């Protein structure tokens, strides 16, 4: 067979992200398409090995998808010669030691964000991966979403003129778990288990802001735990000790001011669960996960403030939809394809552990800002 089989140990595959986005929507989807064309004309063929703690769940997932290779023995799988890549979608706190073991075993490593619990550990993982000569990468899926790719197209095409500001609104109501089951895992709401919306979302905002608009020079954040107690998967009430909302201001190089609200205690009055409004001298855009709308300076209305009169214009209708102009695949799958090319063909992969460490740094400094009430400068990492 004209295939390049690549053994991939998938750890945390019973979880929300590991199963749905990474196994099913990415690796199995690549197999459904007959593999990924490699530079030499052969087909890169992912061979998933499901890794986790619960044999029954692993066996059930394997059988559901016609797979046979699963194990609860991480060290054993890392010792196998036919395993080339270690992938981690475990709860964040388990990540560092597993990645370290994978690097020591000489595996290429790809991981969910955040890379580690703190900046020092993330930088250390970067150094270890570089020293071992393994290929490393961190999931930065939002960059591959249709809405943000259209936004990037606008930035690169010079649509905005000089970009002034970015306003992001992310969130939805996560049920408390009492009268309706919560739609996120309970560890997300316990600080001791690595939970919190800053840890969860600031890594995303770091790479979105940096890649689309420029490096982040400072952060100021206010965080809150709006819902103090929740009910977990077993029906037990627990204290929510982690932040469930974060109100952040980020100053970017070149003077762009970005503000992003992140909340699991907000109800959606938006078109999508995340939206970014970008205002520039020549035009503005509002991008969500899928869609992107624009208003050019030439089509900008001239409202006059008069609270005595009802709104005279239908402002939302004055925006124009950006066309797709290309086919957009699942964002996680697109990044997996780039990573597999990086491993097999040696192509560039900028979403590496150094990029992941910058995401962790923004989490750490954002939380420091919230604790101290200060705006915190973001120094370049000493890699
Ligand atoms: N890229 C994204 O958009 C995105 C979205 C959500 C979560 N994530 C990240 O993905 C990771 C997993 O999040 P999730 O929402 O899928 O969580 P989840 O709770 O659904 O899954 C966690 C996985 O880790 C395993 N696990 C749990 N406790 C463990 C322990 N003590 N030791 C070993 N394994 C354990 C579970 O069995 C499960 O397989 C997190 O690091 C999170 O930050 C990324």
Short mmCIF file of N, CA and C in Angstrom, two decimals, residues 19 31 43 50 66 87 104 123 159 223 226 239-240 249 279 281 294 300 302 311 315 321 350 353 369:
data_model
loop_
_atom_site.label_atom_id
_atom_site.label_comp_id
_atom_site.label_asym_id
_atom_site.label_seq_id
_atom_site.Cartn_x
_atom_site.Cartn_y
_atom_site.Cartn_z
N UNK A 19 -11.94 13.22 21.91
CA UNK A 19 -12.78 12.33 21.11
C UNK A 19 -13.33 13.03 19.87
N UNK A 31 -8.48 9.74 7.49
CA UNK A 31 -8.52 8.36 6.97
C UNK A 31 -9.70 8.17 6.02
N UNK A 43 0.57 8.58 0.78
CA UNK A 43 -0.50 9.11 1.63
C UNK A 43 -0.14 8.93 3.09
N UNK A 50 -5.41 4.58 21.11
CA UNK A 50 -6.20 5.29 22.12
C UNK A 50 -5.61 5.05 23.50
N UNK A 66 -14.08 0.95 14.66
CA UNK A 66 -13.32 -0.10 13.96
C UNK A 66 -11.83 -0.04 14.25
N UNK A 87 0.05 12.71 21.38
CA UNK A 87 -0.90 13.83 21.40
C UNK A 87 -1.60 13.86 22.75
N UNK A 104 11.16 12.63 26.31
CA UNK A 104 12.27 11.75 26.72
C UNK A 104 12.29 10.47 25.90
N UNK A 123 8.05 27.01 29.19
CA UNK A 123 9.34 27.33 28.56
C UNK A 123 10.27 26.13 28.67
N UNK A 159 -7.79 46.06 4.15
CA UNK A 159 -9.16 46.59 4.20
C UNK A 159 -9.34 47.66 5.27
N UNK A 223 -11.35 39.62 36.99
CA UNK A 223 -12.00 38.31 36.90
C UNK A 223 -13.06 38.20 37.99
N UNK A 226 -18.83 34.38 39.21
CA UNK A 226 -20.21 34.87 39.37
C UNK A 226 -21.12 33.81 39.98
N UNK A 239 -18.14 23.73 45.53
CA UNK A 239 -17.85 25.16 45.50
C UNK A 239 -17.08 25.49 44.24
N UNK A 240 -17.54 26.47 43.49
CA UNK A 240 -16.81 26.90 42.30
C UNK A 240 -15.70 27.85 42.75
N UNK A 249 -8.31 43.74 29.02
CA UNK A 249 -7.86 44.77 28.08
C UNK A 249 -6.41 44.46 27.72
N UNK A 279 -12.24 47.71 14.37
CA UNK A 279 -12.49 49.02 13.77
C UNK A 279 -11.19 49.62 13.26
N UNK A 281 -9.46 52.78 10.35
CA UNK A 281 -9.77 54.08 9.76
C UNK A 281 -10.56 53.94 8.45
N UNK A 294 -18.68 43.19 7.05
CA UNK A 294 -17.86 44.39 6.96
C UNK A 294 -18.69 45.64 6.68
N UNK A 300 -20.38 54.05 5.60
CA UNK A 300 -20.61 54.26 7.03
C UNK A 300 -21.67 55.34 7.23
N UNK A 302 -24.05 58.19 9.25
CA UNK A 302 -23.68 59.30 10.14
C UNK A 302 -24.77 59.50 11.19
N UNK A 311 -34.35 54.92 17.35
CA UNK A 311 -33.26 54.74 16.39
C UNK A 311 -33.80 54.90 14.98
N UNK A 315 -29.02 49.54 11.95
CA UNK A 315 -27.56 49.48 11.85
C UNK A 315 -27.05 48.11 11.41
N UNK A 321 -21.89 40.85 4.00
CA UNK A 321 -21.29 39.55 4.33
C UNK A 321 -20.05 39.30 3.47
N UNK A 350 4.55 27.03 12.59
CA UNK A 350 4.82 28.13 13.54
C UNK A 350 4.10 28.00 14.87
N UNK A 353 5.83 24.99 20.57
CA UNK A 353 5.80 25.14 22.03
C UNK A 353 6.18 26.57 22.46
N UNK A 369 -2.56 40.40 37.04
CA UNK A 369 -3.23 41.69 36.92
C UNK A 369 -4.52 41.70 37.74
#
